[in-house]
Short mmCIF file of C-alpha atoms in Angstrom, two decimals:
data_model
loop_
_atom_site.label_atom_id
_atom_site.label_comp_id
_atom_site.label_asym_id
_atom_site.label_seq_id
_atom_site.Cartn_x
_atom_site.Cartn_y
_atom_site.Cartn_z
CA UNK A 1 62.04 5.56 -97.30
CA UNK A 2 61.37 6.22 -93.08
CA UNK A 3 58.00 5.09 -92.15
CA UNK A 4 57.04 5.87 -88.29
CA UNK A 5 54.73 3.74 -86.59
CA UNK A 6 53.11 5.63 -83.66
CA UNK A 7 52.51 4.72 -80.37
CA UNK A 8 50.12 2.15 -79.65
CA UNK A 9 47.32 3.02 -77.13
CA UNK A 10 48.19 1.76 -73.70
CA UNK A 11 46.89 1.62 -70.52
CA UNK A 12 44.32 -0.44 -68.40
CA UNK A 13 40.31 -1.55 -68.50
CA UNK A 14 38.36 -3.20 -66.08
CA UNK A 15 36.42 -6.38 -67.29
CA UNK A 16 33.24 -4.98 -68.88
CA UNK A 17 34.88 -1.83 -69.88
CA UNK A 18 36.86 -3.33 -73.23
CA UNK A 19 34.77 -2.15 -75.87
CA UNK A 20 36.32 1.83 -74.55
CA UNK A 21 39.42 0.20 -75.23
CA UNK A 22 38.25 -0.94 -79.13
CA UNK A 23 36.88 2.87 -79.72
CA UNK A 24 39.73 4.23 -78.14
CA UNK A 25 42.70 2.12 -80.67
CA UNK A 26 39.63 2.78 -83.46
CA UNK A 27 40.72 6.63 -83.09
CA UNK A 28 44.04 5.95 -84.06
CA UNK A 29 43.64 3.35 -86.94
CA UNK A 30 41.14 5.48 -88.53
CA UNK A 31 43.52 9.14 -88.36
CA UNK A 32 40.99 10.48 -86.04
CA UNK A 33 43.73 11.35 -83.48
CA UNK A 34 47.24 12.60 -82.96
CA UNK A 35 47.83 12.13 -79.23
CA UNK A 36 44.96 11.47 -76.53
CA UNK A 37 43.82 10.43 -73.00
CA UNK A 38 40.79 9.07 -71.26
CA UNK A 39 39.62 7.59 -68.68
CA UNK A 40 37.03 7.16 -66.00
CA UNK A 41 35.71 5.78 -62.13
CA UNK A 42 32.83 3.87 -61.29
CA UNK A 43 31.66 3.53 -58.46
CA UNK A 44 34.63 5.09 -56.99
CA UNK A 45 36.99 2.97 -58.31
CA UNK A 46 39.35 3.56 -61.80
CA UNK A 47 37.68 1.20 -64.58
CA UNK A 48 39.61 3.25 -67.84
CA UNK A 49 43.17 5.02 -67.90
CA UNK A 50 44.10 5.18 -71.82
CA UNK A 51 46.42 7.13 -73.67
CA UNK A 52 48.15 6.86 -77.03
CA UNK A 53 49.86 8.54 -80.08
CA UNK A 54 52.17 11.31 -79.17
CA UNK A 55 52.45 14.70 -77.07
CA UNK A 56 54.83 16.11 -79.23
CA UNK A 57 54.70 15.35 -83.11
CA UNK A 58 58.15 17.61 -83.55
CA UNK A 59 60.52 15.65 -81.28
CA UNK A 60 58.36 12.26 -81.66
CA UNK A 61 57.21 12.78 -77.55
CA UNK A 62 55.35 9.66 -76.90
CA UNK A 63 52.13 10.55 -74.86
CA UNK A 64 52.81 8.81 -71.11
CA UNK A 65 50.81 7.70 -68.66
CA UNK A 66 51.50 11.28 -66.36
CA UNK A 67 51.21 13.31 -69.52
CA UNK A 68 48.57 16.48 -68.99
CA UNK A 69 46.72 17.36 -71.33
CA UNK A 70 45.25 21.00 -72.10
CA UNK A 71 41.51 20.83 -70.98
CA UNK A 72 40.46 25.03 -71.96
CA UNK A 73 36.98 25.39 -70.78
CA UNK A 74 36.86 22.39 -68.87
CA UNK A 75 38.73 24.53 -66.39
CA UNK A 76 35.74 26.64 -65.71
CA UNK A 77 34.48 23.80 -64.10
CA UNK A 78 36.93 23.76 -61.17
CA UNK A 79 36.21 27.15 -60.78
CA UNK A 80 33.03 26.57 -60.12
CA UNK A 81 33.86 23.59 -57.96
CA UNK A 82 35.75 26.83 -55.91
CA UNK A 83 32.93 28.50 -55.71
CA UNK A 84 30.87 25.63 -54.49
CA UNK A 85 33.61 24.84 -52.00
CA UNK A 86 33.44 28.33 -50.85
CA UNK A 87 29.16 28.58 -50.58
CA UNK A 88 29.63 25.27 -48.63
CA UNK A 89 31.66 27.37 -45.77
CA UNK A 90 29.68 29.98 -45.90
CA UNK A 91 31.93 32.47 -47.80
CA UNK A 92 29.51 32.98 -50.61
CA UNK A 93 25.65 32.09 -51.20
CA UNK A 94 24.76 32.04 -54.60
CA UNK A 95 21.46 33.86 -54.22
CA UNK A 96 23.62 37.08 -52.90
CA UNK A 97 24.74 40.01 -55.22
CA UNK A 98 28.63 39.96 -56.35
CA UNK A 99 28.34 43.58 -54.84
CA UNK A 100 28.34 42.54 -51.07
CA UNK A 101 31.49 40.58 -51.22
CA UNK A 102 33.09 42.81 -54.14
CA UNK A 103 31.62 46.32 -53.53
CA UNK A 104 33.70 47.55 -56.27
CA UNK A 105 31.55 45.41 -58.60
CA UNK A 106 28.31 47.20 -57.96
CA UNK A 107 28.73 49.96 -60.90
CA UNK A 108 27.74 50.83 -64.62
CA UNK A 109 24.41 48.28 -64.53
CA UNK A 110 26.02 45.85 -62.41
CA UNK A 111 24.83 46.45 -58.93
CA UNK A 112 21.98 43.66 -58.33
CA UNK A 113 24.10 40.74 -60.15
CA UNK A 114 24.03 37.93 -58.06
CA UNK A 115 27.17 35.36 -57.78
CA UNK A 116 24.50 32.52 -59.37
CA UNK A 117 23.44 35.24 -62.09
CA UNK A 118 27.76 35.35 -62.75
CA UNK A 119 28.31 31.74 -63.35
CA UNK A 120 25.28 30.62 -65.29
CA UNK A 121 26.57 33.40 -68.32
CA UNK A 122 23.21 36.15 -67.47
CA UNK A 123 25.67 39.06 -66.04
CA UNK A 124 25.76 40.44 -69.47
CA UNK A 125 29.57 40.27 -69.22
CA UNK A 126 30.79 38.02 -72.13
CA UNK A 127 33.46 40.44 -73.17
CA UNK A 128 35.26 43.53 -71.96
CA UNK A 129 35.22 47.08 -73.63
CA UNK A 130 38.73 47.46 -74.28
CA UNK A 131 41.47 44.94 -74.97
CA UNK A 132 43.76 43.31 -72.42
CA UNK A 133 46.19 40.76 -71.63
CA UNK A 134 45.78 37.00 -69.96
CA UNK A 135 49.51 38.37 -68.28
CA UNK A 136 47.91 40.88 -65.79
CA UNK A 137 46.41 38.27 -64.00
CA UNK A 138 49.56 37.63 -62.46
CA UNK A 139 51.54 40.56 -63.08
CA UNK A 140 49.23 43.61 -63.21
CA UNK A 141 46.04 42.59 -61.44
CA UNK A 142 44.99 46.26 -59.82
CA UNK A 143 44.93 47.17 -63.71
CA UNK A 144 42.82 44.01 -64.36
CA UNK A 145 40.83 44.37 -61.40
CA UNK A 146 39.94 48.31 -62.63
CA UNK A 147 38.72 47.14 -66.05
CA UNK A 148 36.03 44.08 -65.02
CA UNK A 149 34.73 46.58 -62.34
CA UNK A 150 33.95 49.24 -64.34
CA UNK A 151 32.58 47.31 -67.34
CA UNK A 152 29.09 47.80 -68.45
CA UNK A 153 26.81 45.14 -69.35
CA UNK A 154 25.75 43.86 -73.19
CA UNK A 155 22.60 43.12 -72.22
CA UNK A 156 20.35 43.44 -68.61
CA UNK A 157 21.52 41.34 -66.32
CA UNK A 158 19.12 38.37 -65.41
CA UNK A 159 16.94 38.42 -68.92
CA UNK A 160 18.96 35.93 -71.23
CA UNK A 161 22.21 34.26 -70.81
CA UNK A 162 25.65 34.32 -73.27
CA UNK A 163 28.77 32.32 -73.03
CA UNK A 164 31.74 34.59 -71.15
CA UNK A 165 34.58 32.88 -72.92
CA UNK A 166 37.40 34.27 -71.21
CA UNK A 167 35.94 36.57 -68.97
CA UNK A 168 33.96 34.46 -66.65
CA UNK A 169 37.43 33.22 -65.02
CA UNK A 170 38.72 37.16 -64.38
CA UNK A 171 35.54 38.08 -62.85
CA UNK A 172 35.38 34.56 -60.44
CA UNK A 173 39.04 35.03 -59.63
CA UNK A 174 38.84 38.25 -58.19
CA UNK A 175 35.53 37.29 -56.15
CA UNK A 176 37.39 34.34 -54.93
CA UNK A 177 40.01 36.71 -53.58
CA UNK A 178 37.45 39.13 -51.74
CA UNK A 179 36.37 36.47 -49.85
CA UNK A 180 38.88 34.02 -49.13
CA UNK A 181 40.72 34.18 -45.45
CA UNK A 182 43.74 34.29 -47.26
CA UNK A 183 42.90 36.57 -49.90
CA UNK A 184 44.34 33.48 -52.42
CA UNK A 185 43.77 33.72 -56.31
CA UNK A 186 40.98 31.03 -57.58
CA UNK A 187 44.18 28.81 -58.71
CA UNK A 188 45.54 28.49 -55.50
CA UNK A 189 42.28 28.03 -53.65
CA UNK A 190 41.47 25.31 -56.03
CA UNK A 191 44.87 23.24 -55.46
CA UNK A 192 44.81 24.23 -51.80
CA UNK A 193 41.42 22.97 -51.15
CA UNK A 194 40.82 20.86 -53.89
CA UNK A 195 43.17 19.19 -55.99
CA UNK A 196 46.07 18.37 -53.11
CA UNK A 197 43.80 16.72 -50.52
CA UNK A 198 42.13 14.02 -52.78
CA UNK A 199 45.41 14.00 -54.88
CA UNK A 200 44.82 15.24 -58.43
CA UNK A 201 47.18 15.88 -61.22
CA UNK A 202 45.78 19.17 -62.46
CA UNK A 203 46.68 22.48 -62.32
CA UNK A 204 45.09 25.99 -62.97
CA UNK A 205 48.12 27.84 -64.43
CA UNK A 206 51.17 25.01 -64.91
CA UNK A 207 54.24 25.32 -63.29
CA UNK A 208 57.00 25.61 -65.74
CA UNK A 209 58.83 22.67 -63.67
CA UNK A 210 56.12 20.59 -64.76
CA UNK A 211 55.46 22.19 -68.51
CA UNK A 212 58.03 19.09 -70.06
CA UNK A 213 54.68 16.71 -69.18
CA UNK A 214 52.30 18.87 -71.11
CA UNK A 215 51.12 17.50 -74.59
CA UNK A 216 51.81 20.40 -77.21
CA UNK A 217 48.92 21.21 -79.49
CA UNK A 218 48.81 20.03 -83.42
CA UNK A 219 46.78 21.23 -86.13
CA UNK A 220 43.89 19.26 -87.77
CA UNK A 221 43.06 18.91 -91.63
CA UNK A 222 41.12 20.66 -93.60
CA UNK A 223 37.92 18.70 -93.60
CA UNK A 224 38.07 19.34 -89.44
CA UNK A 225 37.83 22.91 -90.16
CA UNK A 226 35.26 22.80 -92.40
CA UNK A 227 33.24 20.41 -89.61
CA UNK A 228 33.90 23.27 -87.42
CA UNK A 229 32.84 26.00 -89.57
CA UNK A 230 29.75 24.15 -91.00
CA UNK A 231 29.08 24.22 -86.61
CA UNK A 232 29.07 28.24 -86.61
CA UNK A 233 25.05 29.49 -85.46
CA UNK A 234 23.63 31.71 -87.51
CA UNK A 235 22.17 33.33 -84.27
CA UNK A 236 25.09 33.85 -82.60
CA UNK A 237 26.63 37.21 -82.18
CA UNK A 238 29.36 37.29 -84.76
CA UNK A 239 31.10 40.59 -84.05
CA UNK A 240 30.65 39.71 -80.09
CA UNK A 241 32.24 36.57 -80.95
CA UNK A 242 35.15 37.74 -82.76
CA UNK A 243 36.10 40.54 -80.16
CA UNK A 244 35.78 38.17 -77.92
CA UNK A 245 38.89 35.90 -79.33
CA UNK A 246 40.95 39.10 -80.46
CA UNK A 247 40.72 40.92 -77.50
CA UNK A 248 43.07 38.95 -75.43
CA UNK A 249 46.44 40.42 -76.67
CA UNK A 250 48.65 37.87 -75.61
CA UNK A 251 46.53 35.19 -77.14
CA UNK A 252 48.02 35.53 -80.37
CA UNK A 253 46.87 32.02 -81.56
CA UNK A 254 45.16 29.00 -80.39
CA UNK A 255 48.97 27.45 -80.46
CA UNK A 256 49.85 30.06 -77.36
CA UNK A 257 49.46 27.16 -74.84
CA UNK A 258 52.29 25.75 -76.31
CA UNK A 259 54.09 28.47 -74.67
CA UNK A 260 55.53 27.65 -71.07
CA UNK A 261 55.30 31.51 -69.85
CA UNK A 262 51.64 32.03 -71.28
CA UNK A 263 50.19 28.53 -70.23
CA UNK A 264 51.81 29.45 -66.84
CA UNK A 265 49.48 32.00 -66.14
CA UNK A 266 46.65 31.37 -63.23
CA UNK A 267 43.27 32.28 -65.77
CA UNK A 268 40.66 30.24 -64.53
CA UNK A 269 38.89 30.18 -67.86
CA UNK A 270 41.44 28.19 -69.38
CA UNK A 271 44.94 27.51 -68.02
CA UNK A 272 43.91 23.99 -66.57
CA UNK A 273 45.98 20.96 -67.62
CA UNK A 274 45.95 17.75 -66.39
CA UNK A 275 45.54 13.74 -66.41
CA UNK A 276 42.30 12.53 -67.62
CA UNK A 277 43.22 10.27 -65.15
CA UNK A 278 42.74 13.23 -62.45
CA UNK A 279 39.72 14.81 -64.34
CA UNK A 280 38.00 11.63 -64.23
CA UNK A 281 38.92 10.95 -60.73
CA UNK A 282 37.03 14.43 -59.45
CA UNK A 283 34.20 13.66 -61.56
CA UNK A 284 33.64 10.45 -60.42
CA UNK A 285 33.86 11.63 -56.55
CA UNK A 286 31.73 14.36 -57.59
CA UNK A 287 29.35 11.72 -58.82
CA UNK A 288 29.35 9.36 -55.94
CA UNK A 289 28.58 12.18 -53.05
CA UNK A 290 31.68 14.20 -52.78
CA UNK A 291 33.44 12.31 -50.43
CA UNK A 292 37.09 10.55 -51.00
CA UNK A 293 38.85 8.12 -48.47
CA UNK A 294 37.73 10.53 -45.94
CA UNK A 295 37.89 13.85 -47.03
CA UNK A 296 34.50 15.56 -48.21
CA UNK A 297 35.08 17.73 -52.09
CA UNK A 298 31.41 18.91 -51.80
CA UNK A 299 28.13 17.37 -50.09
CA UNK A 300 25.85 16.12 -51.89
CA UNK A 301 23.71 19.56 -51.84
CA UNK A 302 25.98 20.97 -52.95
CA UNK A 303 26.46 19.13 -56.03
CA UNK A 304 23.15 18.87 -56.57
CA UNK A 305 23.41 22.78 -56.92
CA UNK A 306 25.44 22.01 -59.70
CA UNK A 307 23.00 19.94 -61.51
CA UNK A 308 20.30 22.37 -61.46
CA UNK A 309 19.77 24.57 -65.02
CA UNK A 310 19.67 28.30 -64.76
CA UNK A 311 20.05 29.22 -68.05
CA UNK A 312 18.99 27.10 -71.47
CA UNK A 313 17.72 28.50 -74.93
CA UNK A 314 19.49 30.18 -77.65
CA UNK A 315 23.19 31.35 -75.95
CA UNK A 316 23.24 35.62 -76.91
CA UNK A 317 26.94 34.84 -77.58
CA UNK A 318 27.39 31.31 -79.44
CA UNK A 319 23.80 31.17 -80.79
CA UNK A 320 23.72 27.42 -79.17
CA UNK A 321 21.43 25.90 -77.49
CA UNK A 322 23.78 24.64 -73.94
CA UNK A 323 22.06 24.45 -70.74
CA UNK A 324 23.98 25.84 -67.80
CA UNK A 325 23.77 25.85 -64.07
CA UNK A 326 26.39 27.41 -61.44
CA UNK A 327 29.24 27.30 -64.01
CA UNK A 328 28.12 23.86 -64.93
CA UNK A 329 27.65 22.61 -68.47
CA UNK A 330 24.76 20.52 -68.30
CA UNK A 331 23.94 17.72 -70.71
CA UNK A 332 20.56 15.73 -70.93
CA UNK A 333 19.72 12.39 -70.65
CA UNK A 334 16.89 10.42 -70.99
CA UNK A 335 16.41 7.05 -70.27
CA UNK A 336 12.70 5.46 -70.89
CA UNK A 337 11.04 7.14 -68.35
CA UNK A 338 14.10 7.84 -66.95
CA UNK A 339 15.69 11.64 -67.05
CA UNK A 340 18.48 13.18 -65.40
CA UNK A 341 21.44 15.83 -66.54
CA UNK A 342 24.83 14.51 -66.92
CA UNK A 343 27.23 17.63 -65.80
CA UNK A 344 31.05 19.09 -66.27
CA UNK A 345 31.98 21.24 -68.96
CA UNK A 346 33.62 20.67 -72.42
CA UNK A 347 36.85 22.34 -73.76
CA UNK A 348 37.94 23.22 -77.34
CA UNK A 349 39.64 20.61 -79.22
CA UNK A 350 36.98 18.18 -77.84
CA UNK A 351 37.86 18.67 -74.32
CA UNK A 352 35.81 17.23 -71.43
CA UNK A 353 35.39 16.09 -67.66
CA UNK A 354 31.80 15.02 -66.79
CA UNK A 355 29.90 13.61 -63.92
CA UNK A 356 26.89 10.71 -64.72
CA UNK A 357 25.03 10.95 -60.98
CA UNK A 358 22.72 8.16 -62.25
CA UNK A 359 25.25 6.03 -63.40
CA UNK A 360 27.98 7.19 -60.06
CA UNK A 361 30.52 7.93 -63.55
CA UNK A 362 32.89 10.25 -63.66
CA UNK A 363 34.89 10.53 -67.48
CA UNK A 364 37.52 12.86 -69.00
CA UNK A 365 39.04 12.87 -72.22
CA UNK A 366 41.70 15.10 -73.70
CA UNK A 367 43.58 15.22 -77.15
CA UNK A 368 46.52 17.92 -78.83
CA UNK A 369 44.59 17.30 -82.04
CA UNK A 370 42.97 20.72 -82.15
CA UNK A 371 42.88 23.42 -84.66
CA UNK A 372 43.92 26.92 -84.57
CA UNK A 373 40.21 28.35 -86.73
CA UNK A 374 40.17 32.09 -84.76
CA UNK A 375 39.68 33.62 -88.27
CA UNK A 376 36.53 31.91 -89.40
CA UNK A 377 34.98 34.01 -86.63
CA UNK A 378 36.35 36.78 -88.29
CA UNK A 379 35.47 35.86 -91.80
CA UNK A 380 31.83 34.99 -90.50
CA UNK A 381 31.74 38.50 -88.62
CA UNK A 382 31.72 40.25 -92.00
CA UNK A 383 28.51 38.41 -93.12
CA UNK A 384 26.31 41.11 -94.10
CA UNK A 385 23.38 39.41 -92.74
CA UNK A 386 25.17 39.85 -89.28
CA UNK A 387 25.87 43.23 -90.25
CA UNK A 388 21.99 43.60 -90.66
CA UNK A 389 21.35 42.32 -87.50
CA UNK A 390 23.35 44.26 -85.00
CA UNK A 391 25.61 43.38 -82.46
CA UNK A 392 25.16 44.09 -78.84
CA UNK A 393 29.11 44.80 -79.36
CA UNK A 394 27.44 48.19 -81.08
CA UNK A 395 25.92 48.95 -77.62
CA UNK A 396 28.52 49.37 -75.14
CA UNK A 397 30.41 50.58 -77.57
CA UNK A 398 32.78 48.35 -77.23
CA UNK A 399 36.33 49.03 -79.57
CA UNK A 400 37.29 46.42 -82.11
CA UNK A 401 40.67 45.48 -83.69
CA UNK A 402 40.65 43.87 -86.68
CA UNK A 403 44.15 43.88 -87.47
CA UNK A 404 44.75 40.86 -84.97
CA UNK A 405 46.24 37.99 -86.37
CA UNK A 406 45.17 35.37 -85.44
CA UNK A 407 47.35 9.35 -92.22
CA UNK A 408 49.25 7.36 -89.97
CA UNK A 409 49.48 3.86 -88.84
CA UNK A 410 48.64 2.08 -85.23
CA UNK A 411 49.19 -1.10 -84.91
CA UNK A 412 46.53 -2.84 -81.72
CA UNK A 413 48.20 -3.39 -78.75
CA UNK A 414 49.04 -6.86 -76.93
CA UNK A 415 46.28 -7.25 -73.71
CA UNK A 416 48.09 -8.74 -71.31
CA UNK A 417 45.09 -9.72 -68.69
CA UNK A 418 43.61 -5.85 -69.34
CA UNK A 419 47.10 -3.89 -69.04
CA UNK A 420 48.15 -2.94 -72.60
CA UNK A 421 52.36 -2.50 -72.92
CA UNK A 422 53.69 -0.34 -75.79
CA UNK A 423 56.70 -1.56 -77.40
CA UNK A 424 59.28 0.50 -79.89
CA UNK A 425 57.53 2.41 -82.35
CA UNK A 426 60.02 3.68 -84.60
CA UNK A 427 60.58 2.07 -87.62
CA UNK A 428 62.39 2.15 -91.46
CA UNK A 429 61.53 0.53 -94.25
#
């Protein structure tokens, strides 16, 4: 009888940082994970870089030290790092309508939506009336481009907020091109400006050169999805919800990332792999004044734009409670007497990259241990008490299409000072 031992977590803390390392190696003795990464700066400086398990269960990939992971939604945040970048020189101001810089824009209800209306989810625009695919971002984009303009919004712009899953990256995309010099997509503004000047190992879109460092996603067990389901709002918009995931027609499954051509695509509302390593990296520049070895990400004003809430209360579209700023996902703390918002954005799976200001932190964490649960959306959106309710699907008339289809063993690494060294993992018995 075979019996594989898994990779060991490996990697590097700082002194006062080990008890990351114990939850980290806790994660794998305890089944919670499959393949993962985090780490964090403080201060500036790296204090965690861990990773562990494997990247690829099939061919027994170990997960390396340069392996990206596949952050989702936590892309959305270096989008609106773009658009930051792009208020900062005077491109953009977030108190504008979309309309001036995208006249095209200003039709069907969505004339006075301003660009800081867009990215805090209150355009009204969490889905589209008609299906489409991620693909025409890239290879049809007048198409694309004809769609978003002429949409109509679910609900008045400016009166309540709802999360734009998907479509929040289309709509930023093209606004990035009306206004950049260059007329460059969001993608390749953000490695332009962004990612290659402070040297970060993420990318909107991957390169299929790079694709063979990219941790393939796994399912997780039952009791996960039931976790997940048990998570589902009753005040959500079910049917909104469940267009919204079927109306992509390329995204066949949650496992489509694991595709080289579809993960290839520039959609700034998902496509973004990485490091945590680089994730953590921005964050923690973010969090210590925007500046690195010279070169200025944002000024502090500018991030402190981020920071501030514009929308909070029940989500139209998730039935959550999140807090969100300019394309920020804003989390609470308080301290005592003390109170400040933590701020990044999460990803599915358990994705995240998030700045602490008071605490000059900057963190990321990824894992492939997610799970593919697009039908309990479905399932959920035939609830007759949803039914009851209404949808503001009903309203726009939007079309639906319901025939889319949707215990192992770690053994603790040797510390060596605080650098942890994996050794052969495979073994019979």
């Amino acid at each position: 009888m075979s019996k594989l031992r898994f990779p060991k977590p490996t990697g590097f803390v700082a002194p006062g940082f080990e008890r990351v390392l114990q939850i980290f190696r806790e994660n794998y003795e305890n089944g919670m994970e499959k393949g993962s990464s985090f780490a964090a700066y403080y201060k500036g400086q790296p204090v965690v870089n861990l990773w562990g398990g494997l990247a690829d269960w099939e061919v027994k990939r170990e997960w390396k030290e340069d392996t990206m992971g596949l952050f989702y939604s936590t892309t959305k945040f270096m989008a609106a790092i773009t658009i930051a970048h792009l208020v900062e020189r005077n491109l953009l101001t977030y108190e504008e309508k979309v309309s001036k810089y995208w006249p095209e824009f200003g039709q069907n209800g969505k004339e006075n939506i301003t660009v800081e209306e867009l990215l805090a989810y209150r355009a009204g625009l969490s889905i589209l009336s008609n299906d489409f695919y991620c693909s025409w971002i890239r290879d049809d984009p007048q198409r694309l481009h004809d769609m978003l303009v002429k949409q109509k919004p679910l609900w008045p712009p400016g009166t309540a907020h709802g999360y734009h899953m998907y479509t929040i990256g289309l709509y930023l995309n093209e606004l990035v091109k009306q206004v950049d010099v260059k007329g460059r997509t969001l993608s390749k503004y953000f490695d332009d400006e962004i990612a290659q000047p402070i040297g970060i190992d993420f990318y909107i879109g991957v390169p299929k050169s790079l694709y063979y460092r990219v941790a393939r996603l796994e399912p997780v067990p039952v009791d996960k999805v039931k976790y997940m389901q048990a998570l589902a709002s009753s005040k959500g918009d079910a049917q909104m919800l469940q267009k919204a995931l079927y109306q992509l027609k390329d995204w066949s499954s949650i496992r489509a990332l694991n595709n080289p051509d579809f993960l290839e695509l520039p959609v700034p509302s998902s496509h973004g792999a990485g490091t945590a390593l680089a994730v953590a990296k921005l964050m923690g520049i973010l969090a210590n004044g925007g500046q690195h070895e010279g070169k200025t990400v944002l000024s502090p004003a500018s991030i402190l734009k981020l920071q501030e809430p514009l929308s909070y209360g029940i989500d139209l579209f998730s039935g959550f409670g999140d807090i969100y700023g300019r394309g920020s996902w804003l989390i609470p703390i308080v301290e005592g007497e003390q109170n400040w918002y933590m701020y990044g954005h999460a990803g599915f799976g358990d994705q995240m990259g998030a700045a602490d200001p008071h605490y000059k932190t900057g963190f990321a964490y990824t894992t492939n241990r997610v799970d593919p649960m697009l039908t309990l959306v479905k399932d959920r959106s035939m609830n007759k008490e949803d039914e009851d309710e209404g949808s503001l699907v009903d309203d726009v008339g939007v079309e639906t299409d319901d025939e889319s289809d949707v215990n192992f063993d770690v053994e603790e690494g040797e510390v060596d000072g605080l650098h942890l060294d994996s050794s052969d993992d495979d073994e019979s018995e």
